[in-house]
PDB file of C-alpha atoms in Angstrom:
ATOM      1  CA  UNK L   1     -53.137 -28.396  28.897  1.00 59.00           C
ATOM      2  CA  UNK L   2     -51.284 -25.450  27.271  1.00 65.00           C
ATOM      3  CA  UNK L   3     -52.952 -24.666  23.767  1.00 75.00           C
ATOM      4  CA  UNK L   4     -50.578 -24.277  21.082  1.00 78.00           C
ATOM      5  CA  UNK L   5     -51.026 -20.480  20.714  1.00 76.00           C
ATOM      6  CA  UNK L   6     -50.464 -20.096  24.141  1.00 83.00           C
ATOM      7  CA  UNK L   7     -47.384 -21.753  24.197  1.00 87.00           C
ATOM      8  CA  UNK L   8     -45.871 -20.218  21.238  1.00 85.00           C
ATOM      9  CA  UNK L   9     -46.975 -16.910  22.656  1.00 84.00           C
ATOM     10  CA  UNK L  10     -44.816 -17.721  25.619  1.00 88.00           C
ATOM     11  CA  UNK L  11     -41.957 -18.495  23.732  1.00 90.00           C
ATOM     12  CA  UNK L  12     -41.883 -15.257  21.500  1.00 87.00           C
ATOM     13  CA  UNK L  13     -41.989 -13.574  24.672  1.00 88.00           C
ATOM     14  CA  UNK L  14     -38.739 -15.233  26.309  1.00 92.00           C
ATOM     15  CA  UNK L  15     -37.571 -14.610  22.477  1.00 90.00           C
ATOM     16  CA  UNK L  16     -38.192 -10.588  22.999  1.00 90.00           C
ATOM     17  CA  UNK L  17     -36.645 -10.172  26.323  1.00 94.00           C
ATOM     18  CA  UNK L  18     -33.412 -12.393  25.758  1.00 95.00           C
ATOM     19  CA  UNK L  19     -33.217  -9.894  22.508  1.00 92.00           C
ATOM     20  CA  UNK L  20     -33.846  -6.613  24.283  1.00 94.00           C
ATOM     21  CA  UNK L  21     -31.081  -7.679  26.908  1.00 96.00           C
ATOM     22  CA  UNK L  22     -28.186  -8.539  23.946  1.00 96.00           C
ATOM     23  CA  UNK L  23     -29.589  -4.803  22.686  1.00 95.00           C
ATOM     24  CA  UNK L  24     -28.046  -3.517  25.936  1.00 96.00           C
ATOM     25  CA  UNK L  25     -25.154  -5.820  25.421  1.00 97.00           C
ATOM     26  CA  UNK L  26     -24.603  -4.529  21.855  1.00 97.00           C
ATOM     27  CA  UNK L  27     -25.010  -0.212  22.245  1.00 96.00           C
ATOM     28  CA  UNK L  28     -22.401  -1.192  24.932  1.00 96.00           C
ATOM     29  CA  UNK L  29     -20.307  -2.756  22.638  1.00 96.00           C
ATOM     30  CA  UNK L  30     -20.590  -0.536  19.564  1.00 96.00           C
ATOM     31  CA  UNK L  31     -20.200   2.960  21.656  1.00 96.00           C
ATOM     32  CA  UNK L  32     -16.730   1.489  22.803  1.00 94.00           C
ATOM     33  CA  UNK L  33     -15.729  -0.234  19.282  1.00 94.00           C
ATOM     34  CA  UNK L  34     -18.268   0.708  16.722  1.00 95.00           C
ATOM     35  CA  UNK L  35     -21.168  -1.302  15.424  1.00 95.00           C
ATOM     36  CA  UNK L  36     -19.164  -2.562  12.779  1.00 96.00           C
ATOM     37  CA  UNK L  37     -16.663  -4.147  14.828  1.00 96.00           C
ATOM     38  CA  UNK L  38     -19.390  -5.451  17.302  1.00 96.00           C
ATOM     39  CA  UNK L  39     -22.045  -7.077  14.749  1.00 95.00           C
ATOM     40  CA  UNK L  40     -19.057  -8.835  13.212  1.00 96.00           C
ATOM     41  CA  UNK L  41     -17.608 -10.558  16.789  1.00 96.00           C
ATOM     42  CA  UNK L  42     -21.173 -11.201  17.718  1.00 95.00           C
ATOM     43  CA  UNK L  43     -21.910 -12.951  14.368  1.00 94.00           C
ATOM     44  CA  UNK L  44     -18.687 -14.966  14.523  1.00 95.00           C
ATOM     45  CA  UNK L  45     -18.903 -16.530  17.791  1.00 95.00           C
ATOM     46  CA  UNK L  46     -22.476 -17.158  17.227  1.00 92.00           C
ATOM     47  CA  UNK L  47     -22.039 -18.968  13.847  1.00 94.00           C
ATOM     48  CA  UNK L  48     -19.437 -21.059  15.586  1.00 95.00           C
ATOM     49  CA  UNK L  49     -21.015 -22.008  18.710  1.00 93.00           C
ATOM     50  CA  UNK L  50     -24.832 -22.744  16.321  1.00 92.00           C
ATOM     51  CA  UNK L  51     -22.047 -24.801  14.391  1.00 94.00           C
ATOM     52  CA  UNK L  52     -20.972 -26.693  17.061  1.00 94.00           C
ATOM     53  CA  UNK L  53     -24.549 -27.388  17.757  1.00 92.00           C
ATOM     54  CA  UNK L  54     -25.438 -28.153  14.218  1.00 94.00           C
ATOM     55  CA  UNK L  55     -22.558 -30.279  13.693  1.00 95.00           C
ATOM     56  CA  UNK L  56     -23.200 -32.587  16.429  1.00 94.00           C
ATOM     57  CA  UNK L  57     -26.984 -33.147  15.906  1.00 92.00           C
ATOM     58  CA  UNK L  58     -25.387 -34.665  12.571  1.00 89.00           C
ATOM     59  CA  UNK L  59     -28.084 -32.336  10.527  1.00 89.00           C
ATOM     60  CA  UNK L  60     -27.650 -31.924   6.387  1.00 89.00           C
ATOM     61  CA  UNK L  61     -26.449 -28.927   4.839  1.00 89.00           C
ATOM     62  CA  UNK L  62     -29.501 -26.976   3.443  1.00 89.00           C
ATOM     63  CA  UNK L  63     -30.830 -27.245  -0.063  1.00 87.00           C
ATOM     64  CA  UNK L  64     -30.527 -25.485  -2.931  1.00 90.00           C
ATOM     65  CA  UNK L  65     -34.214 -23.512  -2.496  1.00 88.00           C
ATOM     66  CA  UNK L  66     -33.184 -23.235   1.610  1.00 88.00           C
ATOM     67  CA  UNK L  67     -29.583 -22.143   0.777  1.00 91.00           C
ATOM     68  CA  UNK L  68     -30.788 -19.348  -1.695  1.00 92.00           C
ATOM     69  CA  UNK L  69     -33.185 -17.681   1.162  1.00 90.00           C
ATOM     70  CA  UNK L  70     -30.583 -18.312   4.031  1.00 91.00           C
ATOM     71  CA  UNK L  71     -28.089 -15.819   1.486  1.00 93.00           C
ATOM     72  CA  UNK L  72     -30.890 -13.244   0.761  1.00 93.00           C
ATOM     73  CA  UNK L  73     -31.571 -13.392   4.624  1.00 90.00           C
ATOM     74  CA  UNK L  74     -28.151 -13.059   5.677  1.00 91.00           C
ATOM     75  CA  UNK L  75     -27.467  -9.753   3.424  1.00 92.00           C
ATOM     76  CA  UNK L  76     -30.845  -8.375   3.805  1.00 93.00           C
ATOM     77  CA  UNK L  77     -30.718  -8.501   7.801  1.00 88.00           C
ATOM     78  CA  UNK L  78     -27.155  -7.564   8.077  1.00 89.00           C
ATOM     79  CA  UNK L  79     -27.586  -4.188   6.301  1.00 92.00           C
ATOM     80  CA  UNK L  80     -30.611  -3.900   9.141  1.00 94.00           C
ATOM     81  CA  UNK L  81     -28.672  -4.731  11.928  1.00 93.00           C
ATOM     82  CA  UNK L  82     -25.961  -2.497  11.022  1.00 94.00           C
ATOM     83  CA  UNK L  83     -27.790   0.841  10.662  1.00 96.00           C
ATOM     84  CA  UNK L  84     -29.837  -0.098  13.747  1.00 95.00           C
ATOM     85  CA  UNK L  85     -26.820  -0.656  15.812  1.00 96.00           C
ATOM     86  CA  UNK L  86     -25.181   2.393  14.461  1.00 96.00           C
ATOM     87  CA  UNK L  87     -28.510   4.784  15.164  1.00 96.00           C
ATOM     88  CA  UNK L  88     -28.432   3.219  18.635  1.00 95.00           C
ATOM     89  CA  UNK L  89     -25.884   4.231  19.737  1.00 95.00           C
ATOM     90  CA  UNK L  90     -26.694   7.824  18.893  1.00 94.00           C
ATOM     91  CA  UNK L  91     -30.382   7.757  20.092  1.00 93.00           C
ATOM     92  CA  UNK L  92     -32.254   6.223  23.643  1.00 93.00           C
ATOM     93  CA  UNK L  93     -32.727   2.201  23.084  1.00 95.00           C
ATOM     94  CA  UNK L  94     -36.656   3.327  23.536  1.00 92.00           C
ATOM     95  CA  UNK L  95     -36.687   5.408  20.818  1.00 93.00           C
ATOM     96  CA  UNK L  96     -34.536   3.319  18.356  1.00 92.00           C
ATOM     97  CA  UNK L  97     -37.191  -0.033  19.351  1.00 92.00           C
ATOM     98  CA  UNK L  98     -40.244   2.135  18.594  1.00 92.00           C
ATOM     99  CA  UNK L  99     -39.002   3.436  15.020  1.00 91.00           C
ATOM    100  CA  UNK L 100     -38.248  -0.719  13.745  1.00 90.00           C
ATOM    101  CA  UNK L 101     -41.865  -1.466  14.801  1.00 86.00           C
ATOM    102  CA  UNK L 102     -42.750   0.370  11.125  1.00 87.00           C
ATOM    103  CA  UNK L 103     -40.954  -2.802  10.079  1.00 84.00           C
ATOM    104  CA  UNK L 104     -44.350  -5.425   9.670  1.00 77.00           C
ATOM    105  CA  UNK L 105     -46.597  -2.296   8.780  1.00 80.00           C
ATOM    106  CA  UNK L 106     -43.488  -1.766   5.750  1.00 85.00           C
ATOM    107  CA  UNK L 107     -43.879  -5.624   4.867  1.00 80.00           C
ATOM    108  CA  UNK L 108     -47.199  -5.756   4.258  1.00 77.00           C
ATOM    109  CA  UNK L 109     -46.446  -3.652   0.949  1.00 83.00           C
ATOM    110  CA  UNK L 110     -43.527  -5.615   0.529  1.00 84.00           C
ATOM    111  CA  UNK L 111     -45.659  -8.704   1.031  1.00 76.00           C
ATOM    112  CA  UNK L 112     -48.102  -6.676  -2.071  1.00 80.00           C
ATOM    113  CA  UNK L 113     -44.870  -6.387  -4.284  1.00 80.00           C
ATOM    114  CA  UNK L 114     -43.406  -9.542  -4.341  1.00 77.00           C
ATOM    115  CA  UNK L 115     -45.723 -12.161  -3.553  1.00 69.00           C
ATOM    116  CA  UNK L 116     -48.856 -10.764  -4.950  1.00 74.00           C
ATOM    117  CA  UNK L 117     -50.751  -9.513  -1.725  1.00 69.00           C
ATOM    118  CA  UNK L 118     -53.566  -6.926  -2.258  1.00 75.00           C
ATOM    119  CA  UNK L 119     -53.256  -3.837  -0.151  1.00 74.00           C
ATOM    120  CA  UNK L 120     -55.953  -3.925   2.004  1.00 76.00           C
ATOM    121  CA  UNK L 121     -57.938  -0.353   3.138  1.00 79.00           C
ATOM    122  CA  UNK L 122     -56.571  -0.977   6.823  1.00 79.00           C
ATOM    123  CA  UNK L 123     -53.109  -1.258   5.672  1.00 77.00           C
ATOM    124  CA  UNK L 124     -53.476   2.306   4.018  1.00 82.00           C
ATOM    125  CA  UNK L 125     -55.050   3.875   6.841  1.00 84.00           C
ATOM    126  CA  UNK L 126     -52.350   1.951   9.341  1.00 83.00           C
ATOM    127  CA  UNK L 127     -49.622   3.751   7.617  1.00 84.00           C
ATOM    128  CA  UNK L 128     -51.352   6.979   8.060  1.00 86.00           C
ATOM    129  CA  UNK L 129     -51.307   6.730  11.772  1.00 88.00           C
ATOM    130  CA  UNK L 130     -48.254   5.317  11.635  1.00 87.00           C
ATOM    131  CA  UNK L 131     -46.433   8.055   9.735  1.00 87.00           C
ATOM    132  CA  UNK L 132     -48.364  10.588  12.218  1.00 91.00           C
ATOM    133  CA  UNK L 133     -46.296   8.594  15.131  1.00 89.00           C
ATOM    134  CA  UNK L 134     -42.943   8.915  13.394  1.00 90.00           C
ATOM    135  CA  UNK L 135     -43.854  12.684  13.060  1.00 89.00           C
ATOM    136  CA  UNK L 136     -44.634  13.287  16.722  1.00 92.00           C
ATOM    137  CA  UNK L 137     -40.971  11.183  17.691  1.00 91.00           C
ATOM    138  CA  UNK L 138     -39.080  14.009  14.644  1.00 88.00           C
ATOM    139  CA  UNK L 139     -41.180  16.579  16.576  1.00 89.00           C
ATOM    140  CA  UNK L 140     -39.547  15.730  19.972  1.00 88.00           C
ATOM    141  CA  UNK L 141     -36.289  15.928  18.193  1.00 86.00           C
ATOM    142  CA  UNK L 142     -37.020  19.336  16.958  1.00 81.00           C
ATOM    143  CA  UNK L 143     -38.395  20.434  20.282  1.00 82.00           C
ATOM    144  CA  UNK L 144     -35.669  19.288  22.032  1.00 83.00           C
ATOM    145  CA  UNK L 145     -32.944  20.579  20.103  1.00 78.00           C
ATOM    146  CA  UNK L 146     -31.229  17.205  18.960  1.00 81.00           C
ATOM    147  CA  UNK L 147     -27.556  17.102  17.399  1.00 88.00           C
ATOM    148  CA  UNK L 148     -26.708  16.322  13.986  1.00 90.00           C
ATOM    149  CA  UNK L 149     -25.727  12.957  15.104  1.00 92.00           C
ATOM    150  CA  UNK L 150     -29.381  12.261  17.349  1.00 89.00           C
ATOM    151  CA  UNK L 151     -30.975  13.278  14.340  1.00 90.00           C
ATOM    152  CA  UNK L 152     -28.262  11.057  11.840  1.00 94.00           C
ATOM    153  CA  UNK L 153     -28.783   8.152  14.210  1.00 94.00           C
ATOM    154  CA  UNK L 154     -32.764   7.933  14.117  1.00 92.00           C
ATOM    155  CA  UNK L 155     -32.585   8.239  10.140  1.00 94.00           C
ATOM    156  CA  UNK L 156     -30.539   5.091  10.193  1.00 96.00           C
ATOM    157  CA  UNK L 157     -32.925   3.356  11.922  1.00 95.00           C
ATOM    158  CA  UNK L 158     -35.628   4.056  10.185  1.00 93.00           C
ATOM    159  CA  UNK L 159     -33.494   2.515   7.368  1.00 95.00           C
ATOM    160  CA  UNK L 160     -33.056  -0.287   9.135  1.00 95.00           C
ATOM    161  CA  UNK L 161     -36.856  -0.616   9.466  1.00 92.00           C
ATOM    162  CA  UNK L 162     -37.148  -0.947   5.553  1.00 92.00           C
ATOM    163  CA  UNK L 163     -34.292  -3.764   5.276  1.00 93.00           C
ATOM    164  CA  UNK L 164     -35.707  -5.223   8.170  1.00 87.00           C
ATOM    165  CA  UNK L 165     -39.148  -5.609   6.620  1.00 86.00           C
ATOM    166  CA  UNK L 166     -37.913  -7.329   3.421  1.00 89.00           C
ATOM    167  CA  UNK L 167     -35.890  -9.635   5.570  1.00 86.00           C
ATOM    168  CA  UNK L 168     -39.504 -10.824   7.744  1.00 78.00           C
ATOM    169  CA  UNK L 169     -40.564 -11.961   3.982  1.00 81.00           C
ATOM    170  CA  UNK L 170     -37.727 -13.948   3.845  1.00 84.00           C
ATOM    171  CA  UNK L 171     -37.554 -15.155   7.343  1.00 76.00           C
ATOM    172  CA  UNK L 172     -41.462 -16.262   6.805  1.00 72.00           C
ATOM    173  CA  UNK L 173     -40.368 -18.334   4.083  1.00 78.00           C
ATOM    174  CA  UNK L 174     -37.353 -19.777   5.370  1.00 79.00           C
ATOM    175  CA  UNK L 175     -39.616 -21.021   8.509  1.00 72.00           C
ATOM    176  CA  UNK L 176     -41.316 -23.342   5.926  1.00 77.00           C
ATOM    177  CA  UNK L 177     -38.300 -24.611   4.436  1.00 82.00           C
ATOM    178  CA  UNK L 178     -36.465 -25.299   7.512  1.00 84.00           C
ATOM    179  CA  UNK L 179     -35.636 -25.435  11.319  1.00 84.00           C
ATOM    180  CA  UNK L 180     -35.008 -22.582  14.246  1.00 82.00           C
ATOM    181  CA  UNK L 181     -31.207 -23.956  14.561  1.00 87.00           C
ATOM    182  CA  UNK L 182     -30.565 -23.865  10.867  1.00 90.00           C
ATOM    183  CA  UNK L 183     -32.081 -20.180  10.376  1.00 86.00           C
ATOM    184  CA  UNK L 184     -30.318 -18.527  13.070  1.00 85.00           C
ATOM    185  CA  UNK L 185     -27.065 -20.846  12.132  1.00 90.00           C
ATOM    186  CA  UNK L 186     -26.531 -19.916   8.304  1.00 91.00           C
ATOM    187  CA  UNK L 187     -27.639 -16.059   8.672  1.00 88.00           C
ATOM    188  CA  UNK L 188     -24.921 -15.443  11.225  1.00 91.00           C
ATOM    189  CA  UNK L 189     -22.784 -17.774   8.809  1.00 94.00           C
ATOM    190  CA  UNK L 190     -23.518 -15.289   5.734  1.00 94.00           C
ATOM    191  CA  UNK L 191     -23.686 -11.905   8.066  1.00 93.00           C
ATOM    192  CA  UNK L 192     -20.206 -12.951   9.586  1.00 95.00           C
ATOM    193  CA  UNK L 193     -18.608 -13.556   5.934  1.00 95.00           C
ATOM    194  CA  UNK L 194     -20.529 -10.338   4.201  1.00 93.00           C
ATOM    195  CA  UNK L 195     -18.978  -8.335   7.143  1.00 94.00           C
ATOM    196  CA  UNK L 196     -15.755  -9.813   6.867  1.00 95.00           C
ATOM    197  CA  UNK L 197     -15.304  -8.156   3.595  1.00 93.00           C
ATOM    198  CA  UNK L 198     -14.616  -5.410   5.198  1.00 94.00           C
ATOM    199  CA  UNK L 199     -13.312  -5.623   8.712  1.00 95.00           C
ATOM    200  CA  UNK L 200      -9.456  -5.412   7.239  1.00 93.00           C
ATOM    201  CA  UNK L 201     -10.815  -1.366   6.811  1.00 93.00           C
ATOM    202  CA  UNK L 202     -13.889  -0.818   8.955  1.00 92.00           C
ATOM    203  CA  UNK L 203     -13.367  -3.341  12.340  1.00 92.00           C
ATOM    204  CA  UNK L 204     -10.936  -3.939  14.839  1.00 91.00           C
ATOM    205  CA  UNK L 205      -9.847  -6.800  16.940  1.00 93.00           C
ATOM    206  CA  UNK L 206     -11.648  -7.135  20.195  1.00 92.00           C
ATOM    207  CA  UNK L 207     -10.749  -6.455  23.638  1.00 91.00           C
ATOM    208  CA  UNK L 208      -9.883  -9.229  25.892  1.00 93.00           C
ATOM    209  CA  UNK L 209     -12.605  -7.358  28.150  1.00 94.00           C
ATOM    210  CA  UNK L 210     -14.852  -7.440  25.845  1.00 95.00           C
ATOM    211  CA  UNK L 211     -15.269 -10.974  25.332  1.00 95.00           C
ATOM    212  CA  UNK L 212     -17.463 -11.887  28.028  1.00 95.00           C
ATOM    213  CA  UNK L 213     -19.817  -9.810  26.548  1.00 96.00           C
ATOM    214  CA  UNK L 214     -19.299 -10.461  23.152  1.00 96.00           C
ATOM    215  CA  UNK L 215     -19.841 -14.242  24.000  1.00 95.00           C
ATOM    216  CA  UNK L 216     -23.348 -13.156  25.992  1.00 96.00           C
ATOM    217  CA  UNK L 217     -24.719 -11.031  23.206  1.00 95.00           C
ATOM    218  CA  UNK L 218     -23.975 -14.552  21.316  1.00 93.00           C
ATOM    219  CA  UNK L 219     -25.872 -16.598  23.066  1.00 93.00           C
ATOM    220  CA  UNK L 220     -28.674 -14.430  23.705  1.00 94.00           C
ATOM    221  CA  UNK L 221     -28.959 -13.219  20.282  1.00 88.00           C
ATOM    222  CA  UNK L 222     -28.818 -17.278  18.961  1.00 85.00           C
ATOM    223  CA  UNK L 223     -31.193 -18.238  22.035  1.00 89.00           C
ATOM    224  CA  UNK L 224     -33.488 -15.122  20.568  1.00 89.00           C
ATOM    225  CA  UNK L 225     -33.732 -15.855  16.884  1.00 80.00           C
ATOM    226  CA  UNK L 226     -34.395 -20.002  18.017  1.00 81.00           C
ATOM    227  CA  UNK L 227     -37.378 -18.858  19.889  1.00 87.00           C
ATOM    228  CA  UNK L 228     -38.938 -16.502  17.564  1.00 81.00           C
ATOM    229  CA  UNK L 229     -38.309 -18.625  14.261  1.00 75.00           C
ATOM    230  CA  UNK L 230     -40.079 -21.571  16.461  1.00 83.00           C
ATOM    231  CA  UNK L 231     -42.785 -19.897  17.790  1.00 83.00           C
ATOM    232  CA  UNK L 232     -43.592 -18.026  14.388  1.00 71.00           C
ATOM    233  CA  UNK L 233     -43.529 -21.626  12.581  1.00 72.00           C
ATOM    234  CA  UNK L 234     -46.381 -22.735  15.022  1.00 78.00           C
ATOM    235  CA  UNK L 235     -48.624 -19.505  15.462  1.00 75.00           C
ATOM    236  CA  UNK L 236     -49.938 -16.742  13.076  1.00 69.00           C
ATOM    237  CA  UNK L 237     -47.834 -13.578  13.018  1.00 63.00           C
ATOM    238  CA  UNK L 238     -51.354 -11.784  14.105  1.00 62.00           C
ATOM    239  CA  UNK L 239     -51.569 -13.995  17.170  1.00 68.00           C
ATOM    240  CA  UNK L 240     -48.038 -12.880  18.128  1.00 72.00           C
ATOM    241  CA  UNK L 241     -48.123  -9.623  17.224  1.00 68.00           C
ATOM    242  CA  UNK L 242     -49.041  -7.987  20.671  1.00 72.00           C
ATOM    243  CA  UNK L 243     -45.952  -9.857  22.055  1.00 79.00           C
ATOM    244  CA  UNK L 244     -43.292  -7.910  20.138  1.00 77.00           C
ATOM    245  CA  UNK L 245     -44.387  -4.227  21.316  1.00 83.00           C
ATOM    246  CA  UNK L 246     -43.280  -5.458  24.455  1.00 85.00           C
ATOM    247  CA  UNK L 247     -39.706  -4.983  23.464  1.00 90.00           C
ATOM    248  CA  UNK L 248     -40.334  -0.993  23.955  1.00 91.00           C
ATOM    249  CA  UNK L 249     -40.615  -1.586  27.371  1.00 90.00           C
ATOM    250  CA  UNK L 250     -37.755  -3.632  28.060  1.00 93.00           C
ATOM    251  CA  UNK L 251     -35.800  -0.907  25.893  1.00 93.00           C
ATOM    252  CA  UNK L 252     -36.975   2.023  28.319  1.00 93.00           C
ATOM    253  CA  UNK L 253     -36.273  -0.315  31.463  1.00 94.00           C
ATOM    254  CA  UNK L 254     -32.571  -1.537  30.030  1.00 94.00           C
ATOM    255  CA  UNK L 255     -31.978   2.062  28.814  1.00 94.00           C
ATOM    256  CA  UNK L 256     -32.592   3.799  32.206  1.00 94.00           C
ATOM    257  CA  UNK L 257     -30.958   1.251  34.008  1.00 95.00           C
ATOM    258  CA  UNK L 258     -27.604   0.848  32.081  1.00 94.00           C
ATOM    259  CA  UNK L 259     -27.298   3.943  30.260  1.00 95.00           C
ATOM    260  CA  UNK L 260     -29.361   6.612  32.353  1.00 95.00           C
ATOM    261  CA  UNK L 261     -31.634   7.231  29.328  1.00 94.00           C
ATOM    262  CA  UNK L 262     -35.072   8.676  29.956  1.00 91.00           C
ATOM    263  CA  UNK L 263     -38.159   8.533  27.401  1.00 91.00           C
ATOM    264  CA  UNK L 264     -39.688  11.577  26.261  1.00 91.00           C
ATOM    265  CA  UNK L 265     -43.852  12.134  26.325  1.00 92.00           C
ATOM    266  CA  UNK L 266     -43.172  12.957  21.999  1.00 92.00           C
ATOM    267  CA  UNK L 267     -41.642   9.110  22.127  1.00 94.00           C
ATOM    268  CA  UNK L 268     -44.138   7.724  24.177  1.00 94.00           C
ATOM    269  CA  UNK L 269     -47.326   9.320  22.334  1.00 93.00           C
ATOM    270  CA  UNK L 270     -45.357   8.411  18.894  1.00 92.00           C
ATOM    271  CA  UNK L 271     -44.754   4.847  20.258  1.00 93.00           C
ATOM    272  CA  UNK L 272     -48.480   4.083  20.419  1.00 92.00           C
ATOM    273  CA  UNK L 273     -49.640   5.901  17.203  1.00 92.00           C
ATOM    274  CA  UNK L 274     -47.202   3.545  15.277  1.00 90.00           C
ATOM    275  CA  UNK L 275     -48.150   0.821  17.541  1.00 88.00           C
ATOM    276  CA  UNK L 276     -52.009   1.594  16.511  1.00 87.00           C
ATOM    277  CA  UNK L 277     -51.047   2.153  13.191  1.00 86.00           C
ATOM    278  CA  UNK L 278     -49.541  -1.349  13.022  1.00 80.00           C
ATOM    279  CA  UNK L 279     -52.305  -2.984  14.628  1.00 78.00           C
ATOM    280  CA  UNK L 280     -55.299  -1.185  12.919  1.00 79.00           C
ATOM    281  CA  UNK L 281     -53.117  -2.607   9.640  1.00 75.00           C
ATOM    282  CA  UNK L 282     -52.780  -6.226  10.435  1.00 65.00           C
ATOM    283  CA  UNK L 283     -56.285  -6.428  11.904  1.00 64.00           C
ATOM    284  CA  UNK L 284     -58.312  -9.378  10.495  1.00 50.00           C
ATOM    285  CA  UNK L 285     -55.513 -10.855   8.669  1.00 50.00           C
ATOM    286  CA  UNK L 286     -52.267 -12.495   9.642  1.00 45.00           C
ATOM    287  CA  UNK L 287     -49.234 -10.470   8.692  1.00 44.00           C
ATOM    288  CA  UNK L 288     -46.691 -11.503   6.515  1.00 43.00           C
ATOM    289  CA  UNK L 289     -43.856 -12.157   8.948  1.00 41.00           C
ATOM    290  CA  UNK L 290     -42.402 -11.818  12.708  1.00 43.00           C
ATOM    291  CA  UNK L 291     -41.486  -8.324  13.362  1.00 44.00           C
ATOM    292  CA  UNK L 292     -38.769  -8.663  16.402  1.00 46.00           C
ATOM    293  CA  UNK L 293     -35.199  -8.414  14.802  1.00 48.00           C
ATOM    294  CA  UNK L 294     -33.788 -10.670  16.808  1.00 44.00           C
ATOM    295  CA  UNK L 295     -33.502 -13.601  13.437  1.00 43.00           C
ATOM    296  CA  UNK L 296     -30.942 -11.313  12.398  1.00 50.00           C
TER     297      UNK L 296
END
């Protein structure tokens, strides 16, 4: 008989490689129409197709405690998804995946802020490492050269790491409060309505091309943040956490493959320290939250 681990293990790691394919999907998307443009249409049709869902499973509308996380979610994780989306498509898919794994290494001293965690000596020496990673990727920029725009695109991400961490707090606590299909159904509900602010200025309709893929990153993206916000409600973040570095390798695969992008030894060598760092952190002690960004 499958333990319970074991089986939520399995399902974070359909959860990381359904997200690393709608990561293809989306630098696709945003090189032709701009992340903008493609984080919107991807958080449309997924709110409405979750809806559907929701809707006919007859579930109630959140509460007020549920409804207040969903919003702080839902803005928190769509000014992630936007600056990683708009780095990616100015740096390799590897590169961009290894930068956002900072994220649960960032939330432990988020976790230390705002719900009264003590920073442990591991933590401190995990972000050592971990900065010393992030150094050797800027070094491989420097060494190679890289344009304003590589160098633009790898700051945003890095950005994105920070919004992404405060969102894992959130997401933690919304996994208490309530189910996979309503998590993944009311953040794309508040993304798609924050972003439609401002798509009369900053988005454009979609191509009738583009729709199949549109619809694809959907679905994956939905089937992705179901998985992980079920498996992280039945298994401790530290017993998942080796799980979500696989996402670096389905980034170099997906990045050679569909956009002829090749990982440099600075990358790779930076990709473990921060790895290390991360793991050395979390050691002994169940982070705060899931790291994959795939509840966004």
């Amino acid at each position: 008989m499958i333990s319970k681990n074991a089986l939520a293990f399995a399902v974070a790691s359909g959860g990381i490689f359904t997200y690393s394919l709608m990561d293809a999907i989306m630098k696709g998307l945003s090189i032709e129409s701009g992340a903008y443009s493609a984080v919107l249409w991807r958080s449309i049709v997924g709110a409405v197709m979750l809806g559907v869902v929701f809707i006919a499973r007859r579930r109630p509308l959140p509460g007020p405690a549920a409804l207040r996380l969903h919003l702080m979610r839902g803005a928190t994780a769509g000014f992630s998804v936007l600056l990683f989306f708009w780095g990616l498509v100015r740096v390799p898919m590897a590169q961009g995946v290894a930068l956002t794994f900072l994220a649960p290494l960032i939330a432990l001293y988020f976790a230390a802020a705002f719900l009264g965690e003590s920073i442990r000596r591991a933590a401190i020496w995990g972000s050592v490492v971990a900065s010393l990673g992030v150094l050797v990727i800027a070094a491989g920029e420097v060494q190679a050269q890289a344009s304003t725009d590589y160098v633009l695109g790898s700051a945003a991400i890095f950005a994105a790491s920070i919004f992404y961490a405060y969102s894992l707090i959130l997401l933690r606590q919304q996994a208490q409060l309530a189910d996979p299909l309503e998590v993944a159904l009311f953040t794309s509900i508040v993304l798609s309505g924050l972003l439609l602010v401002g798509a009369p200025w900053l988005a454009g309709m979609p191509l009738v091309a583009q729709l199949p893929a549109i619809g694809c990153a959907a679905v994956l993206g939905s089937v992705s943040a179901m998985a992980l916000a079920w498996a992280y409600g039945r298994a401790e973040a530290q017993v998942l956490a080796p799980v979500e570095y696989t996402a670096f390798v389905w980034a170099a695969i997906l990045g050679y493959l569909v956009f002829g992008e090749h990982v440099s030894a600075y990358t790779l060598v930076g990709t473990m320290l921060i790895i290390g760092g991360c793991v050395l952190a979390i050691r002994g002690k169940a982070a705060p939250a899931p790291q994959t960004e795939a509840a966004a």
